[in-house]
Each structure stands twice: as C-alpha cells, then as structure tokens.
PDB file of C-alpha atoms in Angstrom:
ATOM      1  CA  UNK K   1     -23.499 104.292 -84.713  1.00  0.00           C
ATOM      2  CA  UNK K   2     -23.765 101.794 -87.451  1.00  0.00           C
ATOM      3  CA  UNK K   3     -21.981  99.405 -89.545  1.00  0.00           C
ATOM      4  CA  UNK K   4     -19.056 100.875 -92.413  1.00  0.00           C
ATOM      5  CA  UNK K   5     -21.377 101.183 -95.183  1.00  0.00           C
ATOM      6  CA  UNK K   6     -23.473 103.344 -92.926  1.00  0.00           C
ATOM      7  CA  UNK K   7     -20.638 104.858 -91.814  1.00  0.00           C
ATOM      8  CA  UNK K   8     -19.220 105.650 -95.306  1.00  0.00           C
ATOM      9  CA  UNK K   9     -22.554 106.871 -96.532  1.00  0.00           C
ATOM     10  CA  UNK K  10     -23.547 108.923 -93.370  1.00  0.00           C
ATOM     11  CA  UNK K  11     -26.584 107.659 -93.437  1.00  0.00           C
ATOM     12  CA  UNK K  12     -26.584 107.379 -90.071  1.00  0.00           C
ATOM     13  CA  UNK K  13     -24.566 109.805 -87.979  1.00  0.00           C
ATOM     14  CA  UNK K  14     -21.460 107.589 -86.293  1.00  0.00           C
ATOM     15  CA  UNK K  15     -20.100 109.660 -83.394  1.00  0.00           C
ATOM     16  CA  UNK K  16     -20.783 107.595 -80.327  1.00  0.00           C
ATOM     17  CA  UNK K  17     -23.096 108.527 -77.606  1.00  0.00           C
ATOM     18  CA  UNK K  18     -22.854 110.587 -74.633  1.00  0.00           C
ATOM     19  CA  UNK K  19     -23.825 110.350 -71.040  1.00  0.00           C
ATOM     20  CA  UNK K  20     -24.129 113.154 -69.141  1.00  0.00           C
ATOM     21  CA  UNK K  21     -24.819 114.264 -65.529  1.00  0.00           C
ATOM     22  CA  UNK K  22     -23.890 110.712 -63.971  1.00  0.00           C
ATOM     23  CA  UNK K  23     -22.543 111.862 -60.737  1.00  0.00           C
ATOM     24  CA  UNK K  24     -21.127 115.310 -62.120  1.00  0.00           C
ATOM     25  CA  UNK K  25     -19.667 113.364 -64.759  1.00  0.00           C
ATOM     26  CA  UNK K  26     -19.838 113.576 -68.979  1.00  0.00           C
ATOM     27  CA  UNK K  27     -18.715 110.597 -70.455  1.00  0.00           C
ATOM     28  CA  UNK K  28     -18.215 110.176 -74.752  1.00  0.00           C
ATOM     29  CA  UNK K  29     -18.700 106.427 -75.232  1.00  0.00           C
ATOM     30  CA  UNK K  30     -17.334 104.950 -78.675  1.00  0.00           C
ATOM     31  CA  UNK K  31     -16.643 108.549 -80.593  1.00  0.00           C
ATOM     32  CA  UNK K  32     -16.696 107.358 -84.244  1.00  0.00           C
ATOM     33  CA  UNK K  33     -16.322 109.684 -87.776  1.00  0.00           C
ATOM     34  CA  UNK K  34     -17.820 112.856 -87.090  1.00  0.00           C
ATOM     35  CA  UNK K  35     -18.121 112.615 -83.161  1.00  0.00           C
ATOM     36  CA  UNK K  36     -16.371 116.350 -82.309  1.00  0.00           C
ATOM     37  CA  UNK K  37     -18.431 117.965 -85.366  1.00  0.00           C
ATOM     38  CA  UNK K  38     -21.402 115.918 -83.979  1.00  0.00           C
ATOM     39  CA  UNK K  39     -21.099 117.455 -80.423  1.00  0.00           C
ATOM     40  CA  UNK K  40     -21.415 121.514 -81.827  1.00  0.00           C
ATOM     41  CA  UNK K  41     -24.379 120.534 -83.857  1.00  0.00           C
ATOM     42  CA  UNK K  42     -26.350 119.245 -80.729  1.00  0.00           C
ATOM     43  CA  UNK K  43     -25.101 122.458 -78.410  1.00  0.00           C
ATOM     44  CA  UNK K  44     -22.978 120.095 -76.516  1.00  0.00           C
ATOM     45  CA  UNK K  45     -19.421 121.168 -75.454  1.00  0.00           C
ATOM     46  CA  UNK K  46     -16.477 118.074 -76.202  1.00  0.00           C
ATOM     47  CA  UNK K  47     -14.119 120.643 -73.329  1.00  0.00           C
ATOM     48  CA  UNK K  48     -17.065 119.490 -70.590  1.00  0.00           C
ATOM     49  CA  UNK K  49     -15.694 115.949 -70.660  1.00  0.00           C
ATOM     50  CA  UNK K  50     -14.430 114.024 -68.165  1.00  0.00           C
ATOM     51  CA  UNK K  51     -13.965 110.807 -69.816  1.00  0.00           C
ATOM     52  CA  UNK K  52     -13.597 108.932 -73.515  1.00  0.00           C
ATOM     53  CA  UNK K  53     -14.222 105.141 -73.995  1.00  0.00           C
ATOM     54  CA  UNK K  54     -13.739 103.231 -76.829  1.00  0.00           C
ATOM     55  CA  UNK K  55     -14.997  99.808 -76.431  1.00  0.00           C
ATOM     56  CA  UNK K  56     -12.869  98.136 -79.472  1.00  0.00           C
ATOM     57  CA  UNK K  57     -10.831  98.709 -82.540  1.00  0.00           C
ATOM     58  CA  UNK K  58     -13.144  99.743 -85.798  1.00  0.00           C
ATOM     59  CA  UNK K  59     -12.543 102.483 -86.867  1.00  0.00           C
ATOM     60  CA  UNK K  60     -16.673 103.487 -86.400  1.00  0.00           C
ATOM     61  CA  UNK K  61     -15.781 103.282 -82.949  1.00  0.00           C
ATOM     62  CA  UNK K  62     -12.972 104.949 -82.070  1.00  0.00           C
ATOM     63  CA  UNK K  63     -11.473 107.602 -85.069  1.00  0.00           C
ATOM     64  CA  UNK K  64     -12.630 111.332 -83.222  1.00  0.00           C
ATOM     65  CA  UNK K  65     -11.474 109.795 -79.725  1.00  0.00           C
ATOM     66  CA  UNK K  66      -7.864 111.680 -80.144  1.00  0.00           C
ATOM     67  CA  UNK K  67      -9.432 114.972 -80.777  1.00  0.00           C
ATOM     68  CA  UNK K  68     -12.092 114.327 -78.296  1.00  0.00           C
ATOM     69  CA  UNK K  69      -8.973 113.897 -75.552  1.00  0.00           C
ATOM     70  CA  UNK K  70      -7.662 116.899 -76.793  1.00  0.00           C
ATOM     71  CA  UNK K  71     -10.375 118.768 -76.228  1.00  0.00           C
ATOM     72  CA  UNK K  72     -10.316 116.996 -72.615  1.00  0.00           C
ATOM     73  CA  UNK K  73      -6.843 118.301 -72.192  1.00  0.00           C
ATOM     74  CA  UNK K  74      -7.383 121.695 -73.308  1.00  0.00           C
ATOM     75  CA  UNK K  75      -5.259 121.136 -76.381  1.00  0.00           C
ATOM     76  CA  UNK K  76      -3.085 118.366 -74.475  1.00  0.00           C
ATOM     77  CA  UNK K  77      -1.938 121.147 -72.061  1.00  0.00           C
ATOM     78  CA  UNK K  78      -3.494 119.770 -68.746  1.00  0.00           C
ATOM     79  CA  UNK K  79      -3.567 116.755 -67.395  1.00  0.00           C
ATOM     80  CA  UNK K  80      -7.090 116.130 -66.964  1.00  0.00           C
ATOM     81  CA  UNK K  81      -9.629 113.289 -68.183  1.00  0.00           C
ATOM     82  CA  UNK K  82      -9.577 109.662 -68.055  1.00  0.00           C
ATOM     83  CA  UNK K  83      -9.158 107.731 -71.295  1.00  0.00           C
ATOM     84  CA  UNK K  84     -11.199 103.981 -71.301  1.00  0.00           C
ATOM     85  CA  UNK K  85     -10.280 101.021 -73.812  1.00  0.00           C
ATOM     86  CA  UNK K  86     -10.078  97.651 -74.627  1.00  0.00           C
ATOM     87  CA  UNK K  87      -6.762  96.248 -74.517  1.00  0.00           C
ATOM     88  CA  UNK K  88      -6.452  96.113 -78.730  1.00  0.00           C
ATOM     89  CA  UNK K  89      -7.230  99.911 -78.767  1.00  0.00           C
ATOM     90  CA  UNK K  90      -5.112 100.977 -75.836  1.00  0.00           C
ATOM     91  CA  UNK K  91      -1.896  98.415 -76.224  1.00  0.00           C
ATOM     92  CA  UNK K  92      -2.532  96.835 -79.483  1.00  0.00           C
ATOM     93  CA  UNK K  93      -3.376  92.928 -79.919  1.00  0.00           C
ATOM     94  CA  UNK K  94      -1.763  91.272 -82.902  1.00  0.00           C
ATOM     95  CA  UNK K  95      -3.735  92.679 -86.292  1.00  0.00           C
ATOM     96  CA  UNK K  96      -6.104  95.300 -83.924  1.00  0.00           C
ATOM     97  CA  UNK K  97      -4.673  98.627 -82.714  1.00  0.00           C
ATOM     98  CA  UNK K  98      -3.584 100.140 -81.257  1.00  0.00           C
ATOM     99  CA  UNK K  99      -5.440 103.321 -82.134  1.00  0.00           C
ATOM    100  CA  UNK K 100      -4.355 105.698 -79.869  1.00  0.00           C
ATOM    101  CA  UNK K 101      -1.030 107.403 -80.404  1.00  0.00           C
ATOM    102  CA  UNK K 102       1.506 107.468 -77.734  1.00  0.00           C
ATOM    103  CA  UNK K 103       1.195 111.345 -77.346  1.00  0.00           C
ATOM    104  CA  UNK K 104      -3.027 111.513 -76.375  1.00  0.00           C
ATOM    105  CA  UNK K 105      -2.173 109.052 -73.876  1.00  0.00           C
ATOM    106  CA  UNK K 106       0.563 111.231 -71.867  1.00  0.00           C
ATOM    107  CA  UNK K 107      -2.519 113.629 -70.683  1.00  0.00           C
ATOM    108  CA  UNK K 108      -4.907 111.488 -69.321  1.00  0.00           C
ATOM    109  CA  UNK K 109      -5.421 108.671 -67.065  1.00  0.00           C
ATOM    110  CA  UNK K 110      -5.419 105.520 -69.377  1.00  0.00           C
ATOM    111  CA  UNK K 111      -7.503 102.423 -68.652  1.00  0.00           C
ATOM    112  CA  UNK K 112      -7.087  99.376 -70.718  1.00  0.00           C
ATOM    113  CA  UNK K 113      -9.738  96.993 -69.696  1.00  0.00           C
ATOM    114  CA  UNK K 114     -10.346  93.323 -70.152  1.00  0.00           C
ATOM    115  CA  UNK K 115     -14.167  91.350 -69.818  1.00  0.00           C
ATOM    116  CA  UNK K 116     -14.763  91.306 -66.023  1.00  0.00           C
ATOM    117  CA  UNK K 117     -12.150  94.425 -65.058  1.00  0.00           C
ATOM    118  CA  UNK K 118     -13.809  97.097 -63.562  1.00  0.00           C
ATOM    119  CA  UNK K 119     -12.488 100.630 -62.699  1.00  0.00           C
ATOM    120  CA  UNK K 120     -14.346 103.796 -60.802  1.00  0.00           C
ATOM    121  CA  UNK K 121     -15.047 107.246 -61.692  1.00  0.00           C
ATOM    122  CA  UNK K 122     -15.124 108.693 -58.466  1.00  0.00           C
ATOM    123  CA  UNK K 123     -18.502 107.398 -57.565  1.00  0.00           C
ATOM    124  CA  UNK K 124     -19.375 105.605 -60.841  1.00  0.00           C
ATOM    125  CA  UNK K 125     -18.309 101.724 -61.231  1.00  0.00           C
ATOM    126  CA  UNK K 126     -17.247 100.856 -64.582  1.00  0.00           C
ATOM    127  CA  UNK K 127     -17.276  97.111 -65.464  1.00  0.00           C
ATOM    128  CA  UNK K 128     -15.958  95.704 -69.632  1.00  0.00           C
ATOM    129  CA  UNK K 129     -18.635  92.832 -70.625  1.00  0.00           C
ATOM    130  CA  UNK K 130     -17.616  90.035 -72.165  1.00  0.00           C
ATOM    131  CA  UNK K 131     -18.327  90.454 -76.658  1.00  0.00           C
ATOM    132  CA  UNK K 132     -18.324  88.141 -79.347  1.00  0.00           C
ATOM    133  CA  UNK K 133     -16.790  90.254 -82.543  1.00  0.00           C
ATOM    134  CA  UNK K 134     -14.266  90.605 -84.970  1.00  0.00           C
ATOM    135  CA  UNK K 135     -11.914  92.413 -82.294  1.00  0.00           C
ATOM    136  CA  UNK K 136     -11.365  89.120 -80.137  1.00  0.00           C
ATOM    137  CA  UNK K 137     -10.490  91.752 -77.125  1.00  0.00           C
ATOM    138  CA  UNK K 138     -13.438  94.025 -77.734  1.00  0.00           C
ATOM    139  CA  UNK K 139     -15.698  94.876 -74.293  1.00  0.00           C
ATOM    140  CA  UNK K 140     -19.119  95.962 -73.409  1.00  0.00           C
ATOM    141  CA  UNK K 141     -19.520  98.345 -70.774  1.00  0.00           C
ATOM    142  CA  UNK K 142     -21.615  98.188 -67.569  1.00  0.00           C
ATOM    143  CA  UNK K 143     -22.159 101.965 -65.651  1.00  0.00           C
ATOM    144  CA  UNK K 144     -23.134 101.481 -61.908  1.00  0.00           C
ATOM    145  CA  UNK K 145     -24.122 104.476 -60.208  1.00  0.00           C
ATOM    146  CA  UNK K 146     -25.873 104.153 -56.685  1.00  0.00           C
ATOM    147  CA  UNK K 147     -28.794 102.241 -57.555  1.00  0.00           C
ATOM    148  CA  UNK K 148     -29.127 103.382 -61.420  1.00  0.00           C
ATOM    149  CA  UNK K 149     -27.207 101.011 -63.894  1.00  0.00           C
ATOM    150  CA  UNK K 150     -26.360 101.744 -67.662  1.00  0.00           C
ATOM    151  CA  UNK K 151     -25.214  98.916 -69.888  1.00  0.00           C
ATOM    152  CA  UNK K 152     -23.864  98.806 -73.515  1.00  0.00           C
ATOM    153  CA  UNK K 153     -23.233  95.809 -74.964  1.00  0.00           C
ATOM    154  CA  UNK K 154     -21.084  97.554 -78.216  1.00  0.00           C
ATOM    155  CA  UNK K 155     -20.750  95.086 -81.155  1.00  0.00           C
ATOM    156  CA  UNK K 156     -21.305  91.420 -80.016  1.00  0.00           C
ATOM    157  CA  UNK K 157     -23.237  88.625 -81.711  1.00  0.00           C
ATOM    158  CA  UNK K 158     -25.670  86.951 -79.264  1.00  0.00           C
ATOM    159  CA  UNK K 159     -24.160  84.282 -76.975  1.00  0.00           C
ATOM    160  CA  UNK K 160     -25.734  82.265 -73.986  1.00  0.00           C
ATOM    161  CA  UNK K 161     -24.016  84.144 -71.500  1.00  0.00           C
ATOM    162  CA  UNK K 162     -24.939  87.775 -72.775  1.00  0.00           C
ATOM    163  CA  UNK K 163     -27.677  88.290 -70.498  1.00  0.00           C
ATOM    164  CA  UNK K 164     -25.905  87.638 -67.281  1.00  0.00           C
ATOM    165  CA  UNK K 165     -23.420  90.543 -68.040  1.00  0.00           C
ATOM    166  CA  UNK K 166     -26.106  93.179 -68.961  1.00  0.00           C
ATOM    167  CA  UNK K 167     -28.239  91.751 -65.803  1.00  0.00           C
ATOM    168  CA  UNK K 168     -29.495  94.493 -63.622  1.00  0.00           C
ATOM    169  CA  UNK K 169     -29.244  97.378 -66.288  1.00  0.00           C
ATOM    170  CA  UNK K 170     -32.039  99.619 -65.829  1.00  0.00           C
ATOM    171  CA  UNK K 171     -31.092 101.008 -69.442  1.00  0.00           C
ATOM    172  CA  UNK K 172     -30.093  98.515 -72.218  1.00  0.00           C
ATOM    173  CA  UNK K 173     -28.265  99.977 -74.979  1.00  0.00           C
ATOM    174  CA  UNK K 174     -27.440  97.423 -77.795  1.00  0.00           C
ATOM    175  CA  UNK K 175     -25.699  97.267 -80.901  1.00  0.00           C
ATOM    176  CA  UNK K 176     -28.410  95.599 -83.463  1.00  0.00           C
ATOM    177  CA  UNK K 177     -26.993  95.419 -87.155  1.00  0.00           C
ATOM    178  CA  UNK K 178     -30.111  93.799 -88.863  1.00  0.00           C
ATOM    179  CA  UNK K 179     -34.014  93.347 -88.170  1.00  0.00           C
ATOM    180  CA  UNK K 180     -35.931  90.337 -88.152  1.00  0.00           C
ATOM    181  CA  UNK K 181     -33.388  86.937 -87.969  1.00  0.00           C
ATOM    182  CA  UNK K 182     -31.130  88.158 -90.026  1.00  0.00           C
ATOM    183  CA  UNK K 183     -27.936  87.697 -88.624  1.00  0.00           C
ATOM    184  CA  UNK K 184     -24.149  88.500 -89.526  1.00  0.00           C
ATOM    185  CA  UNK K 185     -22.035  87.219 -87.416  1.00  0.00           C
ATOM    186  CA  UNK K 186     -19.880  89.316 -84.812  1.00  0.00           C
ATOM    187  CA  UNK K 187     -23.649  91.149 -84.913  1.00  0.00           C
ATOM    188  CA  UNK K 188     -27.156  90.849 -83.024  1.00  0.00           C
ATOM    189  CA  UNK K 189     -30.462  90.981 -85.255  1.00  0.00           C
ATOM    190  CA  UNK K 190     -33.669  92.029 -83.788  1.00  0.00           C
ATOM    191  CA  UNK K 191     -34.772  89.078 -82.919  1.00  0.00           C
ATOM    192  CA  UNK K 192     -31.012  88.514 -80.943  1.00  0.00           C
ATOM    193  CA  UNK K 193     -32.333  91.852 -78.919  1.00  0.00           C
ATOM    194  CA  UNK K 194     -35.525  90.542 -78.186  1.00  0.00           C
ATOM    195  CA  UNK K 195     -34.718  87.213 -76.576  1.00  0.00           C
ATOM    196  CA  UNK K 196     -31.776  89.888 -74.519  1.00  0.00           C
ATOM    197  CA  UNK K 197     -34.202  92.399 -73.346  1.00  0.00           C
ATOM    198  CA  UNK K 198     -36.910  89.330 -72.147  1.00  0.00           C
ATOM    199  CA  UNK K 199     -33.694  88.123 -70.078  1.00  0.00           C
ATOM    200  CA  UNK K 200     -32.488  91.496 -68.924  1.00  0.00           C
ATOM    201  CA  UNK K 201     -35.360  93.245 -67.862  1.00  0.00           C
ATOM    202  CA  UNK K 202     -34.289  96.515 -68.447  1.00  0.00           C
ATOM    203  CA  UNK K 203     -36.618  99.617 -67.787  1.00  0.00           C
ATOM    204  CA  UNK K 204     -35.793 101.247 -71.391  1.00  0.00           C
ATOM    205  CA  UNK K 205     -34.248  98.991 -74.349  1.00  0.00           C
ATOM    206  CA  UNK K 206     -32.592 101.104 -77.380  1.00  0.00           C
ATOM    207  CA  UNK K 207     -31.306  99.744 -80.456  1.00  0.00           C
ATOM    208  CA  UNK K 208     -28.278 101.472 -81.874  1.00  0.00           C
ATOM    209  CA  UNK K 209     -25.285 100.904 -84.451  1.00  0.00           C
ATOM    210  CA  UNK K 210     -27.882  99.987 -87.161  1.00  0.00           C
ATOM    211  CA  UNK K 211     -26.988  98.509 -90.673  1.00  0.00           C
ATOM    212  CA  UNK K 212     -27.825  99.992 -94.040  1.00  0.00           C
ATOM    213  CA  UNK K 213     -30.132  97.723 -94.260  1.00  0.00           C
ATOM    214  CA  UNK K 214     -31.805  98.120 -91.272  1.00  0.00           C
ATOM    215  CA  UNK K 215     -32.078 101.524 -91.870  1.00  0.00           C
ATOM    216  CA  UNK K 216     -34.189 101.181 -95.078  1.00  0.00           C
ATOM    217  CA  UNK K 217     -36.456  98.107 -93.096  1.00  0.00           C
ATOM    218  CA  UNK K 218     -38.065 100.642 -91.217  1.00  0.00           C
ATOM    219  CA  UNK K 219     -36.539  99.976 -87.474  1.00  0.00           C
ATOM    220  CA  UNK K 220     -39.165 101.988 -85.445  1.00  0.00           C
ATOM    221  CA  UNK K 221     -41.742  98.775 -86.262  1.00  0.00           C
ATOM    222  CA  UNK K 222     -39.474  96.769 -85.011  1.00  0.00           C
ATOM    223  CA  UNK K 223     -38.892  98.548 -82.251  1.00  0.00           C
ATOM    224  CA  UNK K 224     -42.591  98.656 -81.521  1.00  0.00           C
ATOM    225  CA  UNK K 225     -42.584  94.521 -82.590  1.00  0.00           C
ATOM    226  CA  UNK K 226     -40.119  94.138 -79.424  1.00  0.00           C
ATOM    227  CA  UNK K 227     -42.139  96.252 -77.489  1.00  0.00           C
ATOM    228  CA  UNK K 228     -45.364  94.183 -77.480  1.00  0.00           C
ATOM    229  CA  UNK K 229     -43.126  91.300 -77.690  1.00  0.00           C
ATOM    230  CA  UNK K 230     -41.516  91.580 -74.396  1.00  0.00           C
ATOM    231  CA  UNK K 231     -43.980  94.526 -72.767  1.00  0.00           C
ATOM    232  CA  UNK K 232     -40.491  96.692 -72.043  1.00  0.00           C
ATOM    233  CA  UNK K 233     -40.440 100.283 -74.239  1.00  0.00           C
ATOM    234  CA  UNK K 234     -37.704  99.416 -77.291  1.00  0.00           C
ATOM    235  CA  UNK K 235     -36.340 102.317 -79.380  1.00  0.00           C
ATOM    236  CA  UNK K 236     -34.295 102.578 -82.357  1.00  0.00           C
ATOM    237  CA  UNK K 237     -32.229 105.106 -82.189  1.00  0.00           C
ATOM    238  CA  UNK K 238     -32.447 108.448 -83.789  1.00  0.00           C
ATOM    239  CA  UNK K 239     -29.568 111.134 -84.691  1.00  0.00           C
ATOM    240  CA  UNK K 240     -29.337 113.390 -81.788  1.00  0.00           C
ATOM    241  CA  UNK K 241     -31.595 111.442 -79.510  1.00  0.00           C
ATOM    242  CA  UNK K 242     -31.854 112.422 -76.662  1.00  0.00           C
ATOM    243  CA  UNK K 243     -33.057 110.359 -73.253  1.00  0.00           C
ATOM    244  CA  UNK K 244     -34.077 111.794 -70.380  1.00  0.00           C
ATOM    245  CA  UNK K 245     -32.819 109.252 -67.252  1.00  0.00           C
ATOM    246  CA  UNK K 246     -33.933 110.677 -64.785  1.00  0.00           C
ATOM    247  CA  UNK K 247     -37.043 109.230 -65.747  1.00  0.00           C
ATOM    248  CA  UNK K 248     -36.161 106.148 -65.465  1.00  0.00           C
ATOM    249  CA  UNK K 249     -33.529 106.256 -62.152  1.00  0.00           C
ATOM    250  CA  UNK K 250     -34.798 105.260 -58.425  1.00  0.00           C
ATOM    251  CA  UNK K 251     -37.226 107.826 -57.053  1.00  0.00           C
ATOM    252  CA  UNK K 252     -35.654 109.290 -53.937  1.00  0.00           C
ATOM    253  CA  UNK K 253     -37.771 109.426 -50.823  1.00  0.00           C
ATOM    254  CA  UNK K 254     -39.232 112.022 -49.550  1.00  0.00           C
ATOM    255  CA  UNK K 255     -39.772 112.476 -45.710  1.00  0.00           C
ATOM    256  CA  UNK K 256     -43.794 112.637 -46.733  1.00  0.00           C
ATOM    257  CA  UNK K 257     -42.886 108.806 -46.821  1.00  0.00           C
ATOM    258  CA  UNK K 258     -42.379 107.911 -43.553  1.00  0.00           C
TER     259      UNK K 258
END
C-alpha cells in the first residue's frame, strides 16, 4: 500500500495484503486499486476468501473491496463471507463513506467496528485499534489466533498509547509514510516505527503503505537501520511479498518433550 501519489503512479502496487491459512481462513485486509488484478498475478484465487476488511475510508484502502465480495459471493449469488469495516466505511460518518453500496452488503455478514470492538472468525479474535488519521473513525486491526497474534496498525500517526494496542503481536505490520523523522501528520516516519517496534516486541516488524518519497530513499537501509536499532528483523515491504508465519508461530510440542 502507499500514499495517493504512489497510488496514482503505481509505483507501488496498492491492493492490500492477504493472510492466509489462519485457522482455515483467507482474509483480504485493506484491498486498494488493483487488489482483484493483483490476486491473479500472484496465483492467488479472490473466490478462496472468507473475509474482506477495510480498516478506513481512502480510497487506497478500500476501492477493489466490492469486487473482492463479489467474488466471495460467487457473483453475489450466495450468502457467504464476512465483510469487516470501520464505522465511516460501513455506515458512513459525516464527510467519510460510506464506501460500500447497499447491494455488496446484502451477501455477507457485515461488521462495522469501533477502537476496542472485537468480533470472531470462528476461532480467530478480531480486535479494531485505536488510529490517529484523517478518517477520525479509522481502526487498526489486532488477529488473535491460539497463541499466534497479527497486528496492523493501518494509517495512524504515532501517539503515546500506540504500543499498548499492538502489545503482544508476534507480527507487526505498520503503515510508515516517510523515513528518517520526517513526519506528515495522520502518518508514522521511520523513526515513529522504531520507538513502536522497541515497545512492542514483535518477532517480525514490516513496514508497508510507503510514500513516494520513501520509495526513492531507499527503505531496505532503513529497514536494516531499525534492525540494529532495536535487534528485531524490520522489512520494507516488497510487491508480492510473501511471509512465511509459520516461522514465526509457537512451536507445538512434541511428545519427545516430555
């Protein structure tokens, strides 16, 4: 993902991430320009999913998420699929949203979430974080899964309390617009996602949703910067990255243990 002049360019490809395999489950978090075009280039298959959230109402975040719950629906013939948002994107809030139509929302389930609301997915726990950004109702979202936790802070500029709702993530995904200090507000720099992955913890920190600029200023080093910085593995995201997490969920044990 990254910011609209990114998004305009293509620079950067803008359709959202996927997680897959989480308790059966494939889930298409944030699924911006280009998401369902996106999803055939990387051999992935947008019928497969079981759920689409869209954590607040820019346009990067949410415009392939009706064709993405079409796909869901089988062409809006089943009912089938659960359907994730912020209040502003699900029910509208004064100048934001909403940006689903009536008619993709008569197929699936339809959550609108608020900071602190959390909903399940059979065995996955879905809680919105709390964001500071241009959509005053926009979320983060925190995936709980046994003893495996996901977190995605979506566009937020770094506040005190940030660290407390992405505590416990084992993966830390972040949006981070700029390197360095360089800060825009509604947005985390580098050196925002530093001082958040020192408090967090997390096994694996990745940078996403980066700016034009950041693009250019070389975000790998910085990725490697944060790295030594806080001694927890950073990455910048890549088009069609892919992260294996199993390697980085609870080791089962084995009766050998005992």
């Amino acid at each position: 993902m990254a910011d609209a002049f990114a998004t305009i360019t293509q620079k950067r490809m803008t359709g959202g991430f996927r997680i897959d395999g989480i308790d059966g489950k494939n889930i298409h978090v944030d699924p911006g320009p280009g998401a369902l075009v996106r999803t055939y280039q990387f051999g992935l298959n947008p019928t497969k999913l079981n759920c689409v959230m869209v954590s607040h109402s820019h346009t990067d975040h949410y415009t392939d998420a009706e064709v993405l719950l079409e796909a869901v629906t089988r062409g809006m013939t089943r009912r089938r699929g659960i359907l994730i948002g912020n209040q502003s994107v699900i029910n509208g809030y004064k100048d934001w949203g909403p940006c689903i139509s009536k008619y993709h929302m008569t197929k699936p389930q339809v959550k609108a979430m608020e900071p602190g609301d959390e909903v399940k997915l059979d065995n996955i726990r879905v809680k919105a974080t709390k964001t500071i950004h241009g959509d005053p109702k926009g979320v983060g979202f925190k995936f709980h899964h046994q003893d495996f936790t996901i977190s995605y802070t979506s566009d937020t500029e770094y506040f005190p309390e940030l660290a407390e709702e992405h505590r416990g993530a084992d993966i830390l995904i972040a949006s981070v617009i700029r390197a360095d200090g360089e800060r825009i507000r509604g947005h985390m720099c580098a050196d925002d996602f530093q001082m958040l992955v020192d408090e967090v913890s997390p096994k694996l920190a990745v940078m996403t949703h980066l700016g034009m600029k950041f693009i250019m200023d070389h975000p790998d080093s910085e990725a490697r910067r944060i790295t030594e910085k806080t001694g927890i593995r950073t990455l910048a995201a890549r088009d069609g990255m892919k992260i294996n997490l199993d390697a980085y969920m609870p080791k089962q044990q084995t009766l050998d243990e005992f």
